[in-house]
Short mmCIF file of C-alpha atoms and ligand atoms in Angstrom, two decimals:
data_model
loop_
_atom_site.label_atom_id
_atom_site.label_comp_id
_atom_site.label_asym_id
_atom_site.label_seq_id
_atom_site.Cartn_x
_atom_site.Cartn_y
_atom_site.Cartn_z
CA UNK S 1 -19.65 29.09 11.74
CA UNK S 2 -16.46 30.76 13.04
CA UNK S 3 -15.60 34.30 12.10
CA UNK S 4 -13.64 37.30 12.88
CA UNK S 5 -11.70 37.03 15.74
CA UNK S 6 -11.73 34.57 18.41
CA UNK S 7 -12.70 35.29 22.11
CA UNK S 8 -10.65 34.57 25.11
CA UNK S 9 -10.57 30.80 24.92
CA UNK S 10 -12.07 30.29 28.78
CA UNK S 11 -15.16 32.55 28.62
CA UNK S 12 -16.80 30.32 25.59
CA UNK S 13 -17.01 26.41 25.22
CA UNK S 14 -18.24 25.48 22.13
CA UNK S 15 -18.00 23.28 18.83
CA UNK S 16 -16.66 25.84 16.13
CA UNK S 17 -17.43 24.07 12.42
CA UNK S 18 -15.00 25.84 9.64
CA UNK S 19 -15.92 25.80 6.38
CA UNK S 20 -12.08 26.01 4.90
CA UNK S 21 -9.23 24.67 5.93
CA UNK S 22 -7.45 27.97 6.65
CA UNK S 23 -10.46 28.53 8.62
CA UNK S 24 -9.51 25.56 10.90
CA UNK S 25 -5.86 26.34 10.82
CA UNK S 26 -6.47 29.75 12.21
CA UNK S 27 -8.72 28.43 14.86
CA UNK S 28 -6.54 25.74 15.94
CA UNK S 29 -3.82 28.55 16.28
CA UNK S 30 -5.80 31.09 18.27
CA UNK S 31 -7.08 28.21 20.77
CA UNK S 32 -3.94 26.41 21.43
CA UNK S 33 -4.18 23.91 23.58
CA UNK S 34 -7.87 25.13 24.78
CA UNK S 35 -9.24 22.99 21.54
CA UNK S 36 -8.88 19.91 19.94
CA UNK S 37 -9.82 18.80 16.21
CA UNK S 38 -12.11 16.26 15.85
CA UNK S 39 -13.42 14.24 12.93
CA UNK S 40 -15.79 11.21 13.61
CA UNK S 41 -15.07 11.79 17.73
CA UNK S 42 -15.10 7.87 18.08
CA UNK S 43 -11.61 7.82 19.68
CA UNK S 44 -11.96 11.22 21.30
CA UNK S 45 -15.29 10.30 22.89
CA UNK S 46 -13.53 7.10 24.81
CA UNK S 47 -10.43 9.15 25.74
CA UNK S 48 -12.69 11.57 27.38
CA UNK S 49 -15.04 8.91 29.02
CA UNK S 50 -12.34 6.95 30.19
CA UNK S 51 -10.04 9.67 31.35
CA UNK S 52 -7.19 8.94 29.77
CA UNK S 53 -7.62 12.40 27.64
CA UNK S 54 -8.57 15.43 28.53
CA UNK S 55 -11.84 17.09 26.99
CA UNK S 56 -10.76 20.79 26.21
CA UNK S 57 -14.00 23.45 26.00
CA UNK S 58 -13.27 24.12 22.33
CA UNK S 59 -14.01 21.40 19.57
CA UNK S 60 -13.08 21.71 15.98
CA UNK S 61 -15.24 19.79 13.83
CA UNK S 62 -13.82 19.09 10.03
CA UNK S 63 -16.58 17.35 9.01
CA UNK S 64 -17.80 21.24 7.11
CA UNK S 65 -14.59 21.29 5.06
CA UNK S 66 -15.53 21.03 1.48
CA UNK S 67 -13.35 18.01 0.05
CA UNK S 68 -12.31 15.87 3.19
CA UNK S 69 -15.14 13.47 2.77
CA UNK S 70 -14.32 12.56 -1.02
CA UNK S 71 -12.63 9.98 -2.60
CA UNK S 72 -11.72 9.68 -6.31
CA UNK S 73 -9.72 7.73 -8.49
CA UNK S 74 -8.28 9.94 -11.31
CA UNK S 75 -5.23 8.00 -14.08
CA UNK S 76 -4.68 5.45 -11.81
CA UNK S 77 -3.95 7.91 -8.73
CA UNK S 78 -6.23 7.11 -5.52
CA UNK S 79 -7.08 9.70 -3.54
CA UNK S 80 -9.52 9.05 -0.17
CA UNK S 81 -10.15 12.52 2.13
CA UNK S 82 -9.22 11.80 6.10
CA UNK S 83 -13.02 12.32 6.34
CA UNK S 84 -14.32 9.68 4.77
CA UNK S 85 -15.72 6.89 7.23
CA UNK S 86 -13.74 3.39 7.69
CA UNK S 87 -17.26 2.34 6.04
CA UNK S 88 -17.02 3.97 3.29
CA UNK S 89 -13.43 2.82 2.84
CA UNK S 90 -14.25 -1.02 3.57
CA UNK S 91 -17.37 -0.84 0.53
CA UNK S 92 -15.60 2.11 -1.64
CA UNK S 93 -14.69 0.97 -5.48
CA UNK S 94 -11.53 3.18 -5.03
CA UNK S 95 -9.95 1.78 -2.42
CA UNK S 96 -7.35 -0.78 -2.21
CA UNK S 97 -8.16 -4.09 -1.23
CA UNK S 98 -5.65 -4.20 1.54
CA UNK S 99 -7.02 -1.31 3.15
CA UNK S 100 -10.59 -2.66 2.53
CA UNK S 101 -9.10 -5.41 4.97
CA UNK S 102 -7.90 -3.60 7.69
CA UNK S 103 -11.13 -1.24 7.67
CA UNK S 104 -13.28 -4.84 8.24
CA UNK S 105 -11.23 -5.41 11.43
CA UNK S 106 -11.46 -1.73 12.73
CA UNK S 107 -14.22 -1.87 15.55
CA UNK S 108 -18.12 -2.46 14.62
CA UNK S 109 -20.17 -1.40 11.85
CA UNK S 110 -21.81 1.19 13.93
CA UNK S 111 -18.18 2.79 14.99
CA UNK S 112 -16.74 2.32 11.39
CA UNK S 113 -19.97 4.57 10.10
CA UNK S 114 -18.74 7.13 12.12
CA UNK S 115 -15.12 6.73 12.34
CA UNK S 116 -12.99 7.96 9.63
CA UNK S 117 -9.56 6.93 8.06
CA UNK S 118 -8.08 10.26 9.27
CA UNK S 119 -9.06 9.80 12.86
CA UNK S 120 -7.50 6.04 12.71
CA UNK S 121 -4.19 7.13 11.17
CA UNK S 122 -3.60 9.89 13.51
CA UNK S 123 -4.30 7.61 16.28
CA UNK S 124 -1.15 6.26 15.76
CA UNK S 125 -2.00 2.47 16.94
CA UNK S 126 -4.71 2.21 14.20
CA UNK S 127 -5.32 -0.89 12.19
CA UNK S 128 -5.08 1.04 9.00
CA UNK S 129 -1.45 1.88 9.52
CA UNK S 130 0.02 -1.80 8.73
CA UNK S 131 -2.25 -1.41 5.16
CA UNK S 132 -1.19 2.02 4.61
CA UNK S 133 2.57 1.42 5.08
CA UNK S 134 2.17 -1.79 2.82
CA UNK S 135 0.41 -0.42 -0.11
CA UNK S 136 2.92 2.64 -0.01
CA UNK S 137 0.22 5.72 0.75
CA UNK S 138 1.07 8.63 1.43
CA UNK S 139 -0.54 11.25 3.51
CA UNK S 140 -1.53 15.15 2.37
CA UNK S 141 -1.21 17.77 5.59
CA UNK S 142 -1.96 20.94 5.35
CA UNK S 143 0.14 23.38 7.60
CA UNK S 144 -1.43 26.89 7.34
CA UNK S 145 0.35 27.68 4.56
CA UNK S 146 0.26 25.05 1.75
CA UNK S 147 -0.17 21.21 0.98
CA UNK S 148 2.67 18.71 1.98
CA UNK S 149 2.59 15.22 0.74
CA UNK S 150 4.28 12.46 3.26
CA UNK S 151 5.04 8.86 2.75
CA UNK S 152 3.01 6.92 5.84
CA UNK S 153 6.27 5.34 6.28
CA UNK S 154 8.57 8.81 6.52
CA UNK S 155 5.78 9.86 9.01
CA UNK S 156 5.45 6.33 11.08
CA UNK S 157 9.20 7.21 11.86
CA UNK S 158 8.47 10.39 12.83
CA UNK S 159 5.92 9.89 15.06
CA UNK S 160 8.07 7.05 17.20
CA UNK S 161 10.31 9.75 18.03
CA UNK S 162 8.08 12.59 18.29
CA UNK S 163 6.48 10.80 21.74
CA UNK S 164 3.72 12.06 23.35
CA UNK S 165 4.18 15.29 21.00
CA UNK S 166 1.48 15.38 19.30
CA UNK S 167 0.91 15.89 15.13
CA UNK S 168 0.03 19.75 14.98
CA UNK S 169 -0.86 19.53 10.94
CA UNK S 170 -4.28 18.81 9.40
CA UNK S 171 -4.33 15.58 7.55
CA UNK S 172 -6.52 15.99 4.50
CA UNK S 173 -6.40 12.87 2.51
CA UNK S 174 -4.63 9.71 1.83
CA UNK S 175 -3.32 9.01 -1.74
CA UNK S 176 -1.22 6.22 -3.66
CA UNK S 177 0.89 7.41 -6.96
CA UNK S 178 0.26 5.45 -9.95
CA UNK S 179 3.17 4.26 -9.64
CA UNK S 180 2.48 2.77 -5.81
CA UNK S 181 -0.77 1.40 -7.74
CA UNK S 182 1.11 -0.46 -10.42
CA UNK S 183 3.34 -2.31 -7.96
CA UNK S 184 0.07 -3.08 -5.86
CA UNK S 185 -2.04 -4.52 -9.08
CA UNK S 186 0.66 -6.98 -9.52
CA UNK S 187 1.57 -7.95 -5.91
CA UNK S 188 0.07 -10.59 -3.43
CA UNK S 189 -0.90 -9.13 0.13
CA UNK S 190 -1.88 -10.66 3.22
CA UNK S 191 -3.66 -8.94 6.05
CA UNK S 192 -4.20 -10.34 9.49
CA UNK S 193 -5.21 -8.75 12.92
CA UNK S 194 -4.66 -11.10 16.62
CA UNK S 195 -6.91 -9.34 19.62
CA UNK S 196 -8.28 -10.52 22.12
CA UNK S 197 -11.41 -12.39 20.52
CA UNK S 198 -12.44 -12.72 17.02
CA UNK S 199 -13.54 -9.12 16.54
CA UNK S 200 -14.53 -5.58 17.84
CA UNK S 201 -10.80 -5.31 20.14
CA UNK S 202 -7.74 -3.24 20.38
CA UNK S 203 -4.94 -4.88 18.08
CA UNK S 204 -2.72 -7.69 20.13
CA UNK S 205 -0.69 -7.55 16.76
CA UNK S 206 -1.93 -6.14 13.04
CA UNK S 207 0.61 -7.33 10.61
CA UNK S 208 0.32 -6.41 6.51
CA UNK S 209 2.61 -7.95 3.66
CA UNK S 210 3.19 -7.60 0.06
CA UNK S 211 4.85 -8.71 -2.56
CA UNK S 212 5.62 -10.01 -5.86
CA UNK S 213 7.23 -13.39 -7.34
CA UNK S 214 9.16 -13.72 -10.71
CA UNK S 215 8.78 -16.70 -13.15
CA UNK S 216 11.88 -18.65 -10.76
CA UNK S 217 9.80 -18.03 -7.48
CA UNK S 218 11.59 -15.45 -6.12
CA UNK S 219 10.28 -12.49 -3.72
CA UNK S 220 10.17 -9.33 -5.17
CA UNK S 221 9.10 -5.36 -4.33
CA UNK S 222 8.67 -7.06 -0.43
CA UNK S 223 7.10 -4.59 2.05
CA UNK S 224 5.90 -5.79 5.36
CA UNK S 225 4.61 -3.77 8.14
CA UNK S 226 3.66 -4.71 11.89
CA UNK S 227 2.02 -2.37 14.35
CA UNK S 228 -0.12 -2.90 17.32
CA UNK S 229 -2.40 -0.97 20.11
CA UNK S 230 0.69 -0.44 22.21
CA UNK S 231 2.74 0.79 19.46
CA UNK S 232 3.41 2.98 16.39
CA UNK S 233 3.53 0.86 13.08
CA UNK S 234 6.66 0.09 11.54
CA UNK S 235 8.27 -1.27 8.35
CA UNK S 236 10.33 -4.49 9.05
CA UNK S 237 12.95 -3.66 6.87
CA UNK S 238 15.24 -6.39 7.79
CA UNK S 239 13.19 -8.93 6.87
CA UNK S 240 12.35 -7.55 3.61
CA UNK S 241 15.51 -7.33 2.77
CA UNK S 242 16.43 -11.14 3.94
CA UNK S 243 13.35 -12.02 1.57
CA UNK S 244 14.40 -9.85 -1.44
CA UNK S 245 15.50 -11.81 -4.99
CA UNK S 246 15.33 -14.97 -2.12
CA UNK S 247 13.90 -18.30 -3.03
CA UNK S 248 11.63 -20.11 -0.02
CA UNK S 249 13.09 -22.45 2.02
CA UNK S 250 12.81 -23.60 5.80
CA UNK S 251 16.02 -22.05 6.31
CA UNK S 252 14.78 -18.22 4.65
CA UNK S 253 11.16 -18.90 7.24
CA UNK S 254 13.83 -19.08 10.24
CA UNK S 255 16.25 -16.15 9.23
CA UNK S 256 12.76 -14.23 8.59
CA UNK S 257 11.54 -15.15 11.78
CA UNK S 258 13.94 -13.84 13.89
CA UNK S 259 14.51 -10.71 12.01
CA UNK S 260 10.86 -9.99 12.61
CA UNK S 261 11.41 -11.25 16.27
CA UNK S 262 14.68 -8.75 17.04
CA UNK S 263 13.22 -5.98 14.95
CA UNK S 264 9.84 -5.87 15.86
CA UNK S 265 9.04 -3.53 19.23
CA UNK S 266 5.16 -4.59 19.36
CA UNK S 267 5.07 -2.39 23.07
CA UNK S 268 3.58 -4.14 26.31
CA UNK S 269 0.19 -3.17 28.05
CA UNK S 270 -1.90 -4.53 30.56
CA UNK S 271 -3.10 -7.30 27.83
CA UNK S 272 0.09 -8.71 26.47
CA UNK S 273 3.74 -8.12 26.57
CA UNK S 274 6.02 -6.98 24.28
CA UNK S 275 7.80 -10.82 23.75
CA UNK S 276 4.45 -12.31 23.12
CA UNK S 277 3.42 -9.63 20.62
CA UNK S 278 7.15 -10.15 18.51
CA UNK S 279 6.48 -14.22 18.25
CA UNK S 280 3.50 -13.59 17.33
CA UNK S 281 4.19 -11.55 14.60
CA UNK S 282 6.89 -13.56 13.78
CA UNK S 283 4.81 -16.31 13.50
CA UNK S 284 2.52 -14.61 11.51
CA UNK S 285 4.04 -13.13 8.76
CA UNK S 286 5.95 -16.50 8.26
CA UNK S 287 2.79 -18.59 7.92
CA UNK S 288 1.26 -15.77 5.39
CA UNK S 289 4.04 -15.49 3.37
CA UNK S 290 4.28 -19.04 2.57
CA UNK S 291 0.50 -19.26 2.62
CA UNK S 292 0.35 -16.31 -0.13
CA UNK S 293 3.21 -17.59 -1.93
CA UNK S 294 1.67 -21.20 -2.53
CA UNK S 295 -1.71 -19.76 -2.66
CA UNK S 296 -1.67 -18.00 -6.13
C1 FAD U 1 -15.72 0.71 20.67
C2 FAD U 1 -14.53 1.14 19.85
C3 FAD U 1 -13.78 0.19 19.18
C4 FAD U 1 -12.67 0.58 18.41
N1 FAD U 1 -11.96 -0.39 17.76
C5 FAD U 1 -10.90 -0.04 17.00
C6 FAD U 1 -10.16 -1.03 16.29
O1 FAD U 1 -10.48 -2.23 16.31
N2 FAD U 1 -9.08 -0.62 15.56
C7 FAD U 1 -8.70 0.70 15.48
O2 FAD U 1 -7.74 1.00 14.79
N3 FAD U 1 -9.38 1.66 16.14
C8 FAD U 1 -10.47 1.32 16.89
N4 FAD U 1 -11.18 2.30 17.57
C9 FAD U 1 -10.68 3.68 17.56
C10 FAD U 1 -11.39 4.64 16.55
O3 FAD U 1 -12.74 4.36 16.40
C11 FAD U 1 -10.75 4.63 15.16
O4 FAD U 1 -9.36 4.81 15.28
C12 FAD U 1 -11.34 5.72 14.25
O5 FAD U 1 -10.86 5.54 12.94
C13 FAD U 1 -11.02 7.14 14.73
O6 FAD U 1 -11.58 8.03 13.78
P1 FAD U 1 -12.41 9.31 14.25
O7 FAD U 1 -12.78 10.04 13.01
O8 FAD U 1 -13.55 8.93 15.13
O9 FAD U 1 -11.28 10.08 15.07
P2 FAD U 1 -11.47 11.17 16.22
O10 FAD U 1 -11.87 10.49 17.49
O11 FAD U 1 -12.30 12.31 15.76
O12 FAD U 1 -9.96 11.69 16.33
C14 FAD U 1 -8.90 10.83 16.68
C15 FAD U 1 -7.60 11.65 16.74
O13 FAD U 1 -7.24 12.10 15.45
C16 FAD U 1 -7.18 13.54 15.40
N5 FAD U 1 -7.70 13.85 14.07
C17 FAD U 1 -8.80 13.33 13.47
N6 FAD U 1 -8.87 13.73 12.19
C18 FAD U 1 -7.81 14.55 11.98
C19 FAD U 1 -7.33 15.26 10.84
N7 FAD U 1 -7.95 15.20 9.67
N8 FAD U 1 -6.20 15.99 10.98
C20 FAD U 1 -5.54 16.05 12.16
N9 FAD U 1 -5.95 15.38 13.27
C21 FAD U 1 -7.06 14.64 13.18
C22 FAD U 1 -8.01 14.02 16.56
O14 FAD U 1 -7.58 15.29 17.02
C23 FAD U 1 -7.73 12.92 17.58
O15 FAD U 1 -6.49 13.15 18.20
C24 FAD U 1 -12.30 1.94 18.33
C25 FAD U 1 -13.08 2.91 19.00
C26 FAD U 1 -14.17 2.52 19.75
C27 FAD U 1 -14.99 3.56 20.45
#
């Protein structure tokens, strides 16, 4: 347990375990850059192994912080803590099916035991995202001092321009208003994640859609949402808006198409460029939307 004050960070390496969020806060401030918070440690783990991130001699573990593995569904608000495993997630009553989606294409069973939806949204590449940003979550950080609630989208934004800076809150849940859960019970969603082979890969393209059709056939309350393992999910608002109070036709597919194609910025990496990953969420979303829309 940590107490009292905290020893010059390069005489002790060690995994400090607060029991309180202020706890961590304070520990994360007295450590600096000598410590890093950890949940499950599935991402951290292969940073460290591979190199690509470096392993600093203090760990903070949240997995003693009462509350942060919960989830609870209370008048029609959802509420999941960032500690809670993908598993949990994928088999929980609470969560929304979208989400349930994504967390079956996160990794293997064994990783998504271990792994939780904190660690995947603060990864900033994770397959949860395109859900998230769908289904309108937010996300609740705490800051030292109190508790801020953030739309995923408001923070997706953020975190394009932010860079390599990296998020300096605690993220301790994700939650959808009743009002988000209204617009959800009545919408149609599609999920669908490209890699490399059928399963257990980094993201070529994740893409996530919703919406709803009137009595005429007409798109309505459209969100979609593209991300990828090169880049920081993002709402593709000019496509939504090209679909909004629209009717289907071949002509709305094309105009849709290449709004996803010039908005898109899917990132390039040493497994696919950044061209391939914007037709092929073009191509995507245009084969789900129709696919949901004729589907129902
Ligand atoms: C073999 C393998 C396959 C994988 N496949 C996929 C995949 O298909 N899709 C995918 O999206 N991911 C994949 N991952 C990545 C990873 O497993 C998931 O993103 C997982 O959800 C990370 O959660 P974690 O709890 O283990 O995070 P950790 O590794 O503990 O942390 C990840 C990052 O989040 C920060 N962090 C964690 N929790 C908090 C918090 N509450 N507040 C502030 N910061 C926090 C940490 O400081 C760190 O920077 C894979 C990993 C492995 C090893």
């Amino acid at each position: 347990m940590a107490v009292g004050n905290y020893p010059a960070a390069e005489f002790h390496k060690r995994v400090w375990q607060p029991q309180s969020l202020a706890e961590a806060w304070r520990l994360k401030q007295a450590l600096k850059d000598q410590a890093v918070v950890v949940a499950g440690g599935t991402l951290l783990r292969t940073q460290w192994e591979s190199g690509t991130a470096w392993m600093p001699p203090h760990l903070i573990s949240l997995e003693q912080i009462p509350g942060l593995g919960e989830h609870s569904c209370t008048d029609g608000e959802i509420h999941i803590g960032a500690g809670v495993s993908l598993a949990d997630c994928q088999y929980g009553t609470d969560t929304p099916q979208l989400l349930k989606e994504a967390c079956r294409h996160i990794a293997a069973p064994s990783i998504r035991r271990i792994g939780t939806l904190g660690g995947n949204v603060l990864s900033q590449v994770g397959d949860s995202l395109p859900a998230l940003l769908v289904s309108g979550a937010e996300l609740v950080w705490y800051d030292g001092i109190s508790s801020i609630v953030e739309p995923v989208e408001v923070w997706t934004i953020h975190r394009k321009d932010a860079g390599i800076v990296k998020e300096q809150r605690i993220l301790t849940a994700i939650r959808w208003s009743r009002q988000a859960e209204d617009i959800n019970k009545t919408s149609r969603f599609f999920y669908e994640k490209v890699g490399r082979r059928e399963g257990f890969c980094p993201s070529i393209v994740t893409i996530a859609g919703g919406f709803q059709v009137d009595s005429a056939g007409r798109f309505h309350q459209v969100r979609l949402a593209a991300g990828s393992a090169a880049a920081v999910t993002a709402r593709l608002k000019e496509a939504e808006e090209i679909l909004e109070g629209a009717l289907w036709s071949t002509r709305l597919a094309e105009t849709v198409h290449q709004a996803v194609m010039k908005q898109f910025e899917g990132g390039s990496d040493s497994f696919a460029s950044a061209s391939y990953r914007k037709r092929t969420a073009a191509n995507l979303i245009v084969a789900l939307l129709w696919n949901r829309l004729t589907l129902n």
